[in-house]
Amino acid sequence: MKRCDLHIHTVPSVSDRLFTYDKNVLVDYVAKTGLDVIAITNHNLFDYTQFQEIKNALPNTVVLPGIEVDLEKGHILVIANNDDGTLFDFNTKCEDVKNLIKTQEDFITYDTFTRIFCDLGKYLLIPHYEKDPKLHKDIIEKLGRNILAGEVSSVKKFIYMEKEESELTPVYFSDFRVEKGITPDQYPVSHTFFDVDQVNINTLKLCLMDKTKISLTSEKGIELFQIFPNGQMLSTGLNIMFGKRSTGKTYTLNAIANRFEGRAKYIKQFELLNTGKNDSDQFESDLKVRQENSAEDYLHEFSAIVTDMLKTCSAEEDEIKLQKYLDAVMTSAQQSDVNDVFSKSKLFNESGYKEQSNDEIKKLIKATLTLLESQLYKPIINKHLPEASLKALLKELIELCRKEYVQDQYFKEVNNMIKMVKESLQLKTAAPRIPDIDLFHYFINKKKREVFNQIAIAVKKNRIISTEKAGHFTISVSARPFANATDLKTVGLKQVSLINAFAKYSNPILYLEELKTAGVETDRIYKLFAAIDYRILNSSGLPVSGGERSEFNFLQKIKDAILCDILIIDEPESSFDNIFLKNEVNKFIKEMAENMPVIISTHNNTIGGSIKPDYILYTEKKIETDGPHFNIYSGYPTAKALKDVDGNAIENYEITLNSLEAGEQAYSERKDIYETLKN
């Protein structure tokens, strides 16, 4: 197995951050991590002279030339063989890339990429796959059989892709900037092992065609991966850490969390205990946030309706306009005898052109763009709607939209001229002018108010919106009418008096007007039509107690960890009883460990033993002449001995029994007590 890091940066570019390259750091990094193969892959450039220097400085390591290209707003590694003939040609092609990338926003297109590199089969192409910025799936599909592997950003994503047959072969590299000042304890350990003897582009490709020949460790399989530069391993599944007090358990957990640079979910000791007012307040605060989020989800569509109603004239305003119009018509008929040459002109009572809204055609353009840009459903879309037809439709819609826009501008100009003429005529005659009115909008507004009443009444009806199980807890979200003006304050409007508004609560239109009058912010008004209750219930259907809050918080934190790359828990037994640990915590932890690395520090046999871990770590502190030293022994649960990175061993049976049961004698005594109670 060859240990490979095929993603290393040694030259900053316009596409990268500034750093000062240090050849000594690179040589030391390769030596201390035991790398067999590396690739120099700078952003959009290849430094031929520097590459030769690196190759000469690492005679026992295979050094491959490469480049990381900004392709269609994603990244792809292009790696070549390192013979002299290939190097000269590769350098020329990389110069073409460099000349095209002048700023951080620049990228090259697929057609330009294939034109520059021509025969793609000569190179190892590795796109950012489960790593940002990802290369678009449609570009990967275009590259076809030239793509055998995808780069990932974490062990968790490596595990996922390794398990999924439909996914590319995963590779995990450091993306390391070799810069001055980096110390050995900061060296990355994100490396992939290839089951290969001779190293060249073709042999690496053959490995990538078979997922069983790619691993995170020197042994076949992906059960373990390296976490520290000294060679310390972790399981990709469930890890349990034992150790006496003050032997470095928390220190080690902190160090592991730091290696993941903010991508670790770390639940620290005593973090979940609700023992004081602040903890209770925090739970209520979190509950409030969840409640507001639920209200946003439930009332999202309704908020758009309220916004539209706020822009719509009130019934009173519409009736005033209509009455003015009718009065003017009657007056005009009654005073027809006073009509003169000015009032008899055609423009005197002429209505303006109706200005057209282009909202509908804009929606059609957006919908067509959505169909064209969809990658996930592109095959089925193009099966029924060929891409050429969609592009032709888009072009025609855009042209029509432009035409309608120009026509609308003409209408506006003509209407302005008509208005100016009408005002001038009015100044020269005693005859009354009939005001403009849009009767169509009058009736539309009337219908809007009717429908709004129906929707607003339906929104506040008592109903269960959703129920979700979380262990033995139930998260219940429900809607109901507000009970009184004080109840309205629960949405956070304490500075506004809502007593007068609530008196009109049964009439949505009048209620809406009163809320505006009361000074409620327009973007919050929709929240005052229905109360949303978010409740955490225990197995008996009752609100959770103080202790149960800790249990619920813990389950939520574990659940949230799915968004991270590792889950770290420090002594969960500090917060919970053994029944909850066995029935709830163990179950959730085991499920998480199927998809990501999990490490737990514990002294509890329910967590440490009953959970059946995949890997065990034991911390030990030794006082030397130069101060305390922390040591870690590790191994599989079935191993007779646990070993440190130097090969020193301790007996697994004794360590496990002492850590979980306080020794064999204590275990035997408890066993006897249990047998006596049973009989």
XYZ file of C-alpha atoms in Angstrom:
679
model
C 0.000 0.000 0.000
C 1.376 3.399 -1.019
C 0.547 6.405 1.127
C -0.421 9.252 -1.208
C -1.117 12.959 -0.914
C -1.967 14.166 -4.403
C -3.081 17.670 -3.434
C -0.238 19.902 -2.178
C 0.319 23.644 -2.763
C 3.771 25.211 -2.892
C 3.124 28.437 -4.850
C 0.435 31.046 -4.030
C -1.580 32.394 -6.958
C -4.416 34.823 -7.655
C -6.791 31.940 -6.839
C -5.173 31.202 -3.473
C -4.222 32.913 -0.217
C -0.713 34.282 0.269
C 1.867 32.079 1.994
C 5.651 31.712 2.040
C 6.825 28.327 0.722
C 9.451 26.434 2.758
C 11.180 23.458 1.107
C 12.393 22.166 4.503
C 8.814 21.949 5.755
C 7.845 19.868 2.709
C 10.783 17.482 3.143
C 10.030 17.098 6.862
C 6.278 16.657 6.204
C 6.905 13.843 3.714
C 9.374 12.133 6.076
C 7.335 12.367 9.278
C 4.049 11.272 7.687
C 5.695 8.497 5.667
C 4.360 9.600 2.288
C 5.303 7.429 -0.696
C 3.680 9.558 -3.406
C 2.883 13.276 -3.611
C 1.572 15.578 -6.333
C 2.295 19.310 -6.511
C -1.024 20.869 -7.546
C -0.905 24.658 -7.395
C -3.921 26.749 -8.371
C -3.987 27.348 -12.131
C -0.216 27.209 -12.525
C 2.761 24.846 -12.665
C 6.253 25.961 -11.630
C 8.603 23.747 -13.690
C 11.829 24.897 -11.985
C 10.469 24.507 -8.466
C 9.049 21.079 -9.336
C 12.481 19.835 -10.394
C 13.952 21.130 -7.118
C 11.278 19.288 -5.111
C 11.822 16.120 -7.119
C 15.569 16.273 -6.403
C 14.987 16.994 -2.691
C 12.798 13.876 -2.327
C 14.716 11.079 -4.103
C 12.850 8.311 -2.226
C 9.390 9.718 -2.921
C 7.425 9.662 -6.162
C 6.722 13.330 -6.990
C 4.079 13.886 -9.654
C 3.410 17.136 -11.536
C -0.100 18.531 -11.294
C -2.323 21.573 -11.401
C -5.603 22.507 -9.696
C -7.788 24.101 -12.354
C -10.772 26.422 -11.874
C -13.132 24.652 -14.277
C -16.681 26.010 -14.714
C -16.635 27.495 -11.146
C -15.515 24.148 -9.658
C -12.054 22.689 -9.025
C -10.346 19.703 -10.669
C -6.875 18.198 -10.173
C -4.958 17.324 -13.345
C -1.981 15.065 -12.571
C 0.586 13.806 -15.089
C 3.526 11.413 -15.206
C 6.889 12.875 -14.178
C 9.097 11.791 -17.073
C 10.939 14.575 -18.927
C 8.937 14.291 -22.165
C 5.590 14.546 -20.379
C 6.820 17.360 -18.118
C 7.729 19.672 -20.997
C 4.337 19.232 -22.684
C 2.458 19.496 -19.357
C 4.278 22.728 -18.492
C 3.220 24.278 -21.820
C -0.442 23.379 -21.233
C -0.348 24.751 -17.672
C 1.010 28.049 -19.019
C -2.106 28.302 -21.185
C -4.265 27.864 -18.078
C -2.255 30.432 -16.120
C -2.659 33.035 -18.895
C -6.452 32.637 -18.794
C -6.856 32.994 -15.005
C -6.127 36.584 -13.995
C -8.487 37.090 -11.012
C -10.195 35.012 -8.328
C -13.446 35.167 -10.325
C -11.924 33.772 -13.535
C -12.403 30.172 -14.657
C -12.045 28.209 -17.876
C -14.893 26.512 -19.708
C -15.213 22.830 -20.470
C -14.443 23.415 -24.154
C -11.312 25.418 -23.300
C -10.206 22.738 -20.824
C -10.486 19.936 -23.377
C -8.804 22.088 -26.025
C -5.819 22.790 -23.758
C -5.244 19.278 -22.416
C -6.438 17.445 -25.577
C -5.946 13.732 -24.811
C -7.440 13.592 -21.290
C -6.641 9.892 -21.026
C -2.970 10.806 -20.429
C -3.831 12.410 -17.074
C -5.324 11.487 -13.730
C -8.346 13.781 -13.330
C -9.776 14.177 -9.814
C -12.606 16.701 -9.349
C -13.755 18.288 -6.097
C -16.725 15.993 -5.504
C -17.820 16.058 -1.858
C -15.679 19.117 -1.283
C -16.173 22.807 -2.043
C -16.060 24.280 -4.600
C -17.603 21.202 -6.216
C -17.305 20.537 -9.915
C -20.786 20.492 -11.466
C -22.203 17.006 -12.057
C -22.921 17.779 -15.721
C -19.226 18.613 -16.299
C -18.228 15.345 -14.603
C -20.669 13.520 -16.885
C -19.151 15.224 -19.941
C -15.676 14.103 -18.857
C -17.086 10.579 -18.783
C -14.677 7.681 -18.251
C -11.811 10.086 -17.628
C -13.227 10.592 -14.124
C -12.652 7.605 -11.826
C -12.456 9.273 -8.407
C -13.797 12.258 -6.507
C -12.013 14.209 -3.761
C -13.774 14.482 -0.378
C -13.251 16.862 2.532
C -13.746 14.439 5.449
C -13.553 10.836 6.632
C -17.336 10.870 6.969
C -17.791 11.641 3.270
C -15.132 9.059 2.369
C -17.130 6.408 4.247
C -20.370 7.410 2.521
C -18.905 7.294 -0.988
C -17.099 4.028 -0.290
C -20.397 2.370 0.703
C -22.503 3.735 -2.171
C -22.034 1.700 -5.349
C -23.340 4.537 -7.502
C -20.701 6.983 -6.217
C -17.170 7.543 -7.509
C -14.182 6.070 -5.699
C -13.370 8.515 -2.859
C -9.925 10.017 -2.262
C -8.946 12.088 0.773
C -5.979 14.472 0.436
C -4.514 17.285 2.542
C -4.868 20.373 0.297
C -1.776 21.425 2.299
C -0.111 24.843 1.900
C 3.581 24.156 2.569
C 4.451 27.338 4.390
C 7.154 28.647 6.651
C 6.406 28.279 10.367
C 4.283 25.101 10.195
C 5.303 22.674 12.968
C 5.103 18.851 12.840
C 2.128 18.728 15.202
C 0.216 20.787 12.597
C 0.961 18.451 9.685
C -2.201 17.141 8.008
C -2.919 13.403 7.980
C -5.548 13.479 5.235
C -4.010 10.831 3.016
C -5.226 7.937 0.875
C -3.542 4.535 0.516
C -3.365 2.962 -2.954
C -2.838 -0.802 -3.283
C -0.180 -0.455 -5.966
C 3.455 -1.465 -6.463
C 4.843 0.658 -9.286
C 3.499 4.209 -9.334
C 2.452 5.976 -12.525
C -0.738 7.496 -13.862
C -1.983 4.221 -15.336
C -1.422 2.134 -12.170
C -3.126 4.781 -10.040
C -6.080 4.733 -12.443
C -6.341 0.950 -12.206
C -6.525 1.237 -8.408
C -9.278 3.835 -8.613
C -11.378 1.497 -10.749
C -11.714 -0.805 -7.714
C -12.843 0.699 -4.391
C -11.357 -2.245 -2.471
C -7.881 -1.059 -3.504
C -8.303 2.342 -1.865
C -8.088 2.805 1.912
C -7.544 5.291 4.725
C -4.932 3.030 6.351
C -2.008 0.897 5.252
C -4.118 -2.202 5.910
C -6.904 -2.993 3.459
C -10.306 -1.737 4.469
C -11.366 1.578 5.957
C -11.957 0.571 9.580
C -9.251 2.949 10.830
C -7.851 6.326 9.873
C -4.955 8.400 11.216
C -5.879 11.314 13.460
C -2.489 12.644 14.693
C 0.861 13.021 12.872
C 2.482 10.598 15.369
C 0.489 7.732 13.812
C -2.403 7.519 16.309
C -5.443 5.876 14.705
C -9.199 6.106 15.205
C -11.996 3.892 13.955
C -14.252 5.273 11.259
C -17.064 3.965 13.481
C -17.446 4.034 17.274
C -14.446 4.764 19.523
C -14.503 4.530 23.342
C -11.832 6.261 25.448
C -10.943 5.101 28.971
C -8.484 6.530 31.471
C -8.114 7.618 35.053
C -8.803 11.180 36.131
C -6.289 13.760 34.849
C -4.666 11.379 32.374
C -5.335 13.452 29.267
C -8.773 12.312 28.085
C -10.194 15.812 27.737
C -6.856 17.046 26.374
C -7.005 14.353 23.685
C -10.653 15.074 22.831
C -9.820 18.769 22.457
C -6.890 17.911 20.190
C -9.123 15.692 18.028
C -11.743 18.450 17.774
C -9.051 20.940 16.732
C -7.916 18.642 13.904
C -11.380 18.998 12.357
C -11.215 22.830 12.339
C -14.805 23.614 13.350
C -16.343 20.580 11.648
C -16.587 18.543 14.889
C -19.703 18.276 17.058
C -18.235 18.338 20.578
C -20.543 17.708 23.544
C -18.471 18.495 26.628
C -18.804 17.091 30.140
C -21.674 18.583 32.237
C -22.708 20.699 29.230
C -26.250 19.317 29.299
C -27.105 19.581 32.988
C -29.952 22.037 33.680
C -29.067 22.915 37.267
C -29.693 26.632 37.394
C -31.811 29.496 36.183
C -29.490 30.234 33.264
C -29.777 26.673 31.953
C -33.567 26.812 32.219
C -33.591 30.172 30.462
C -31.394 28.749 27.705
C -33.811 25.849 27.171
C -36.738 28.276 26.969
C -34.747 30.482 24.602
C -33.968 27.506 22.338
C -37.628 26.501 22.496
C -38.620 30.019 21.464
C -36.321 29.894 18.453
C -37.768 26.546 17.357
C -41.272 27.935 17.829
C -40.505 30.974 15.669
C -38.970 28.762 12.975
C -42.099 26.582 13.002
C -44.282 29.677 12.702
C -42.191 30.860 9.742
C -42.645 27.502 8.003
C -46.398 27.279 8.672
C -47.215 30.907 7.820
C -44.781 31.326 4.917
C -47.410 31.277 2.136
C -49.845 33.273 4.265
C -47.228 36.014 4.741
C -47.206 36.621 0.961
C -51.003 37.024 1.022
C -50.803 39.507 3.917
C -48.101 41.492 2.108
C -50.335 41.701 -0.961
C -53.311 42.817 1.143
C -51.230 45.544 2.766
C -50.554 46.931 -0.737
C -54.252 46.721 -1.680
C -56.566 49.683 -1.167
C -58.982 49.381 1.728
C -62.677 48.838 1.010
C -63.349 52.383 2.216
C -60.812 53.889 -0.197
C -62.236 51.899 -3.116
C -65.802 52.954 -2.260
C -64.761 56.617 -2.084
C -63.141 56.352 -5.537
C -66.229 54.652 -6.966
C -68.586 57.208 -5.426
C -66.509 60.093 -6.794
C -66.668 58.505 -10.214
C -70.467 58.000 -10.063
C -71.044 61.525 -8.760
C -68.920 62.937 -11.562
C -70.854 60.960 -14.192
C -74.185 62.229 -12.788
C -72.928 65.815 -12.580
C -71.582 65.649 -16.106
C -74.943 64.429 -17.402
C -76.852 67.103 -15.483
C -74.547 69.915 -16.609
C -74.223 68.941 -20.245
C -75.490 72.390 -21.188
C -72.300 74.025 -19.916
C -70.099 71.940 -22.213
C -67.910 74.066 -24.426
C -65.323 73.476 -27.081
C -62.774 72.419 -24.450
C -64.990 69.945 -22.597
C -66.266 68.500 -25.876
C -62.788 67.588 -27.066
C -62.141 63.839 -27.192
C -59.237 63.891 -24.732
C -61.219 65.740 -22.016
C -62.752 62.521 -20.564
C -60.452 60.059 -22.288
C -59.075 57.174 -20.225
C -55.397 56.390 -20.381
C -53.951 53.241 -21.895
C -53.921 50.302 -19.473
C -50.311 49.607 -18.569
C -49.496 45.897 -18.829
C -47.748 43.929 -16.102
C -44.971 41.649 -17.369
C -44.919 39.559 -14.177
C -46.358 36.508 -15.938
C -43.804 36.441 -18.733
C -41.017 36.920 -16.159
C -42.318 33.851 -14.321
C -42.247 31.889 -17.581
C -38.646 32.983 -18.228
C -37.649 31.949 -14.707
C -39.425 28.588 -15.086
C -37.680 27.919 -18.410
C -34.298 28.803 -16.873
C -35.016 26.403 -14.006
C -35.669 23.603 -16.491
C -32.489 24.411 -18.401
C -30.267 24.691 -15.313
C -31.529 21.579 -13.519
C -28.768 18.981 -13.304
C -30.413 16.326 -11.148
C -33.461 15.892 -13.417
C -31.831 16.899 -16.719
C -32.276 13.463 -18.411
C -36.025 13.257 -17.772
C -36.561 16.938 -18.684
C -34.699 16.588 -21.990
C -36.577 13.356 -22.718
C -39.810 15.351 -23.016
C -38.435 18.842 -23.667
C -35.251 18.834 -25.779
C -32.634 21.344 -24.644
C -32.649 23.055 -28.040
C -36.409 23.629 -27.790
C -36.076 25.053 -24.272
C -33.342 27.437 -25.428
C -35.490 28.532 -28.382
C -38.436 29.090 -26.011
C -36.246 31.103 -23.632
C -34.974 33.285 -26.470
C -38.508 33.973 -27.741
C -39.823 34.750 -24.256
C -36.971 37.184 -23.581
C -37.566 38.940 -26.928
C -41.310 39.183 -26.201
C -40.597 40.492 -22.692
C -38.383 43.212 -24.148
C -41.050 44.107 -26.717
C -43.760 44.315 -24.046
C -41.473 46.427 -21.860
C -40.865 48.913 -24.693
C -44.590 49.008 -25.470
C -45.343 49.654 -21.804
C -42.913 52.576 -21.805
C -44.770 54.029 -24.792
C -48.072 53.663 -22.918
C -46.623 55.495 -19.919
C -45.398 58.366 -22.072
C -48.726 58.630 -23.931
C -50.658 58.504 -20.640
C -48.512 61.331 -19.291
C -49.304 63.416 -22.366
C -53.030 62.637 -22.097
C -52.951 63.638 -18.446
C -51.228 66.934 -19.224
C -53.762 67.739 -21.986
C -56.731 66.868 -19.757
C -55.400 69.103 -16.972
C -54.893 71.981 -19.441
C -58.431 71.553 -20.846
C -59.894 71.492 -17.334
C -58.324 74.868 -16.605
C -60.104 76.392 -19.611
C -63.658 75.068 -18.978
C -66.285 75.120 -16.250
C -67.576 71.652 -17.195
C -66.715 68.920 -14.635
C -64.291 66.188 -15.731
C -65.031 62.520 -14.958
C -62.128 61.055 -12.908
C -60.352 57.903 -14.073
C -61.295 54.660 -12.374
C -60.221 51.071 -12.987
C -63.428 49.123 -12.377
C -61.622 45.852 -13.049
C -59.243 46.519 -10.121
C -62.200 47.627 -7.996
C -63.832 44.202 -8.332
C -60.501 42.353 -8.057
C -59.793 44.129 -4.752
C -63.282 43.280 -3.524
C -62.726 39.595 -4.338
C -59.265 39.691 -2.713
C -60.786 40.876 0.552
C -63.396 38.099 0.470
C -60.780 35.405 -0.150
C -58.411 36.908 2.435
C -61.159 36.651 5.075
C -61.654 32.971 4.272
C -57.923 32.170 4.359
C -57.237 34.147 7.559
C -60.073 32.356 9.375
C -58.800 28.974 8.154
C -55.196 29.736 9.195
C -56.069 30.229 12.866
C -58.189 27.094 13.271
C -57.018 24.574 15.870
C -54.894 21.935 14.158
C -51.824 19.754 14.650
C -49.221 20.897 12.141
C -46.684 18.130 12.771
C -45.474 15.566 15.285
C -41.965 14.160 15.329
C -40.450 11.434 17.493
C -37.053 12.046 19.114
C -36.273 9.001 21.222
C -39.096 8.672 23.753
C -39.944 12.360 23.302
C -42.507 13.844 20.935
C -42.092 17.257 19.313
C -45.561 18.642 18.733
C -46.227 21.730 16.593
C -49.797 23.033 16.521
C -51.784 26.109 15.448
C -54.589 27.834 17.361
C -56.325 31.233 17.589
C -54.780 33.828 19.898
C -56.719 33.912 23.185
C -56.373 37.624 24.031
C -54.221 40.703 23.544
C -51.705 39.428 26.100
C -51.367 36.207 24.089
C -50.380 38.317 21.083
C -47.355 39.537 23.054
C -45.805 36.055 22.757
C -44.599 36.949 19.266
C -42.372 39.631 20.782
C -44.338 42.869 20.269
C -44.301 44.017 23.898
C -43.856 47.727 23.059
C -47.112 47.980 21.056
C -50.624 48.083 22.535
C -52.788 45.508 20.773
C -55.990 45.711 22.840
C -57.936 47.654 20.187
C -56.641 45.421 17.422
C -57.625 42.201 19.191
C -61.189 43.501 19.546
C -61.399 43.112 15.709
C -59.652 39.682 15.672
C -62.782 37.918 14.397
C -62.875 40.179 11.313
C -59.553 39.679 9.440
C -59.831 42.777 7.220
C -60.641 45.140 10.096
C -58.016 43.380 12.261
C -55.385 43.948 9.570
C -56.238 47.651 9.451
C -56.054 47.961 13.246
C -52.640 46.264 13.338
C -51.345 48.819 10.829
C -52.841 51.651 12.888
C -51.255 50.251 16.094
C -47.814 50.570 14.495
C -46.966 46.879 14.072
C -44.092 46.427 11.615
C -45.512 45.322 8.276
C -43.154 42.348 7.993
C -44.439 40.970 11.336
C -48.188 41.451 10.911
C -48.777 37.977 9.438
C -47.474 36.364 12.656
C -50.388 37.873 14.615
C -53.118 35.879 12.888
C -52.382 32.410 14.341
C -50.545 31.255 17.469
C -48.014 28.464 16.881
C -47.252 26.222 19.848
C -44.024 24.203 19.881
C -44.011 21.667 22.711
C -41.652 18.933 23.865
C -43.643 16.075 25.398
C -42.376 13.060 27.315
C -43.548 9.469 26.837
C -46.640 10.224 28.944
C -47.620 13.109 26.684
C -46.742 15.717 29.344
C -44.361 18.695 29.066
C -40.776 17.703 29.868
C -39.333 18.142 33.354
C -35.947 19.693 34.180
C -34.080 16.378 33.980
C -35.879 15.401 30.798
C -34.797 18.667 29.217
C -31.169 17.531 29.499
C -32.063 14.217 27.870
C -33.901 15.946 25.034
C -31.055 18.436 24.485
C -28.585 15.569 24.285
C -30.613 13.695 21.670
C -30.984 16.905 19.646
C -27.245 17.587 19.784
C -26.500 14.053 18.603
C -29.045 14.473 15.819
C -27.504 17.829 14.804
C -24.092 16.134 14.558
C -25.090 14.576 11.226
C -24.122 17.930 9.676
C -20.570 17.612 11.076
C -17.637 15.321 10.256
C -17.131 13.744 13.705
C -19.097 13.432 16.960
C -17.154 13.808 20.237
C -18.813 13.233 23.645
C -17.059 13.687 26.983
C -18.538 11.503 29.785
C -22.291 11.575 28.982
C -22.934 9.571 32.183
C -22.339 12.823 34.103
C -25.801 13.975 33.006
C -27.987 10.859 32.733
C -29.082 7.653 34.408
C -28.095 4.236 33.072
C -31.565 3.357 31.741
C -31.592 6.441 29.508
C -28.002 5.746 28.461
C -28.833 2.165 27.472
C -32.259 2.661 25.882
C -31.773 6.027 24.176
C -28.187 7.290 24.064
C -26.561 4.035 22.966
C -29.110 3.587 20.182
C -28.569 7.071 18.766
C -24.785 6.838 19.062
C -24.657 3.500 17.233
C -26.776 4.936 14.423
C -24.456 7.941 14.117
C -21.369 5.690 14.090
C -22.684 3.965 10.966
C -22.185 7.197 9.037
C -19.337 9.044 10.735
C -16.542 8.642 13.312
C -17.756 8.901 16.929
C -15.513 9.079 19.991
C -16.756 8.946 23.588
C -14.831 9.363 26.817
C -16.454 7.375 29.647
C -16.069 5.502 32.956
C -19.536 3.978 32.654
C -20.003 0.314 31.730
C -23.378 1.039 30.097
C -21.674 3.313 27.571
C -18.252 1.686 27.570
C -19.288 -1.962 27.507
C -22.913 -2.425 26.469
C -22.543 -0.202 23.431
C -20.017 -2.615 21.849
C -17.465 -0.157 20.401
C -15.326 -0.694 17.299
C -12.107 0.661 18.820
C -10.719 1.378 22.290
C -8.323 4.097 23.450
C -6.748 4.309 26.907
C -4.996 7.463 28.140
C -2.133 7.387 30.615
C -0.098 10.141 32.250
C 3.551 9.636 33.182
C 5.665 12.116 35.102
C 9.110 12.394 33.510
C 12.032 14.632 34.425
C 10.888 17.195 31.867
C 7.296 17.148 33.125
C 4.064 15.184 32.500
C 3.642 13.141 29.304
C 0.300 11.888 27.978
C 0.289 8.540 26.239
C -2.467 6.756 24.304
C -2.837 2.971 23.977
C -5.357 1.695 21.459
C -6.685 -1.387 19.741
C -9.765 -3.392 18.829
C -12.058 -4.514 21.699
C -11.130 -8.148 20.971
C -7.364 -7.494 21.118
C -5.462 -9.084 24.002
C -3.245 -5.994 24.292
C -3.614 -2.295 23.559
C -0.548 -0.619 22.014
C 0.809 2.900 21.741
C 2.352 4.331 18.555
C 5.800 3.093 19.648
C 4.593 -0.503 20.087
C 4.463 -0.554 23.900
C 1.603 -2.757 25.123
C -0.753 -3.052 28.101
C -3.317 -5.784 28.830
C -6.737 -4.958 27.416
C -8.718 -7.097 29.899
C -7.236 -5.429 32.965
C -7.557 -1.903 31.580
C -11.192 -2.368 30.519
C -12.200 -4.011 33.807
C -10.478 -1.351 35.897
C -11.961 1.489 33.843
C -15.545 0.249 33.745
C -15.920 -1.893 36.874
C -13.279 -0.522 39.316
C -11.361 -3.796 39.026
C -12.133 -7.510 39.044
C -12.813 -7.710 42.806
C -15.400 -4.915 42.723
C -17.015 -6.505 39.674
C -17.243 -9.880 41.407
C -18.710 -8.337 44.576
C -21.403 -6.512 42.617
C -22.159 -9.663 40.676
C -22.657 -11.567 43.951
C -24.949 -8.829 45.280
C -27.081 -8.937 42.140
C -27.329 -12.729 42.315
C -28.394 -12.534 45.986
C -31.081 -9.943 45.188
C -32.312 -12.021 42.281
C -32.679 -15.154 44.422
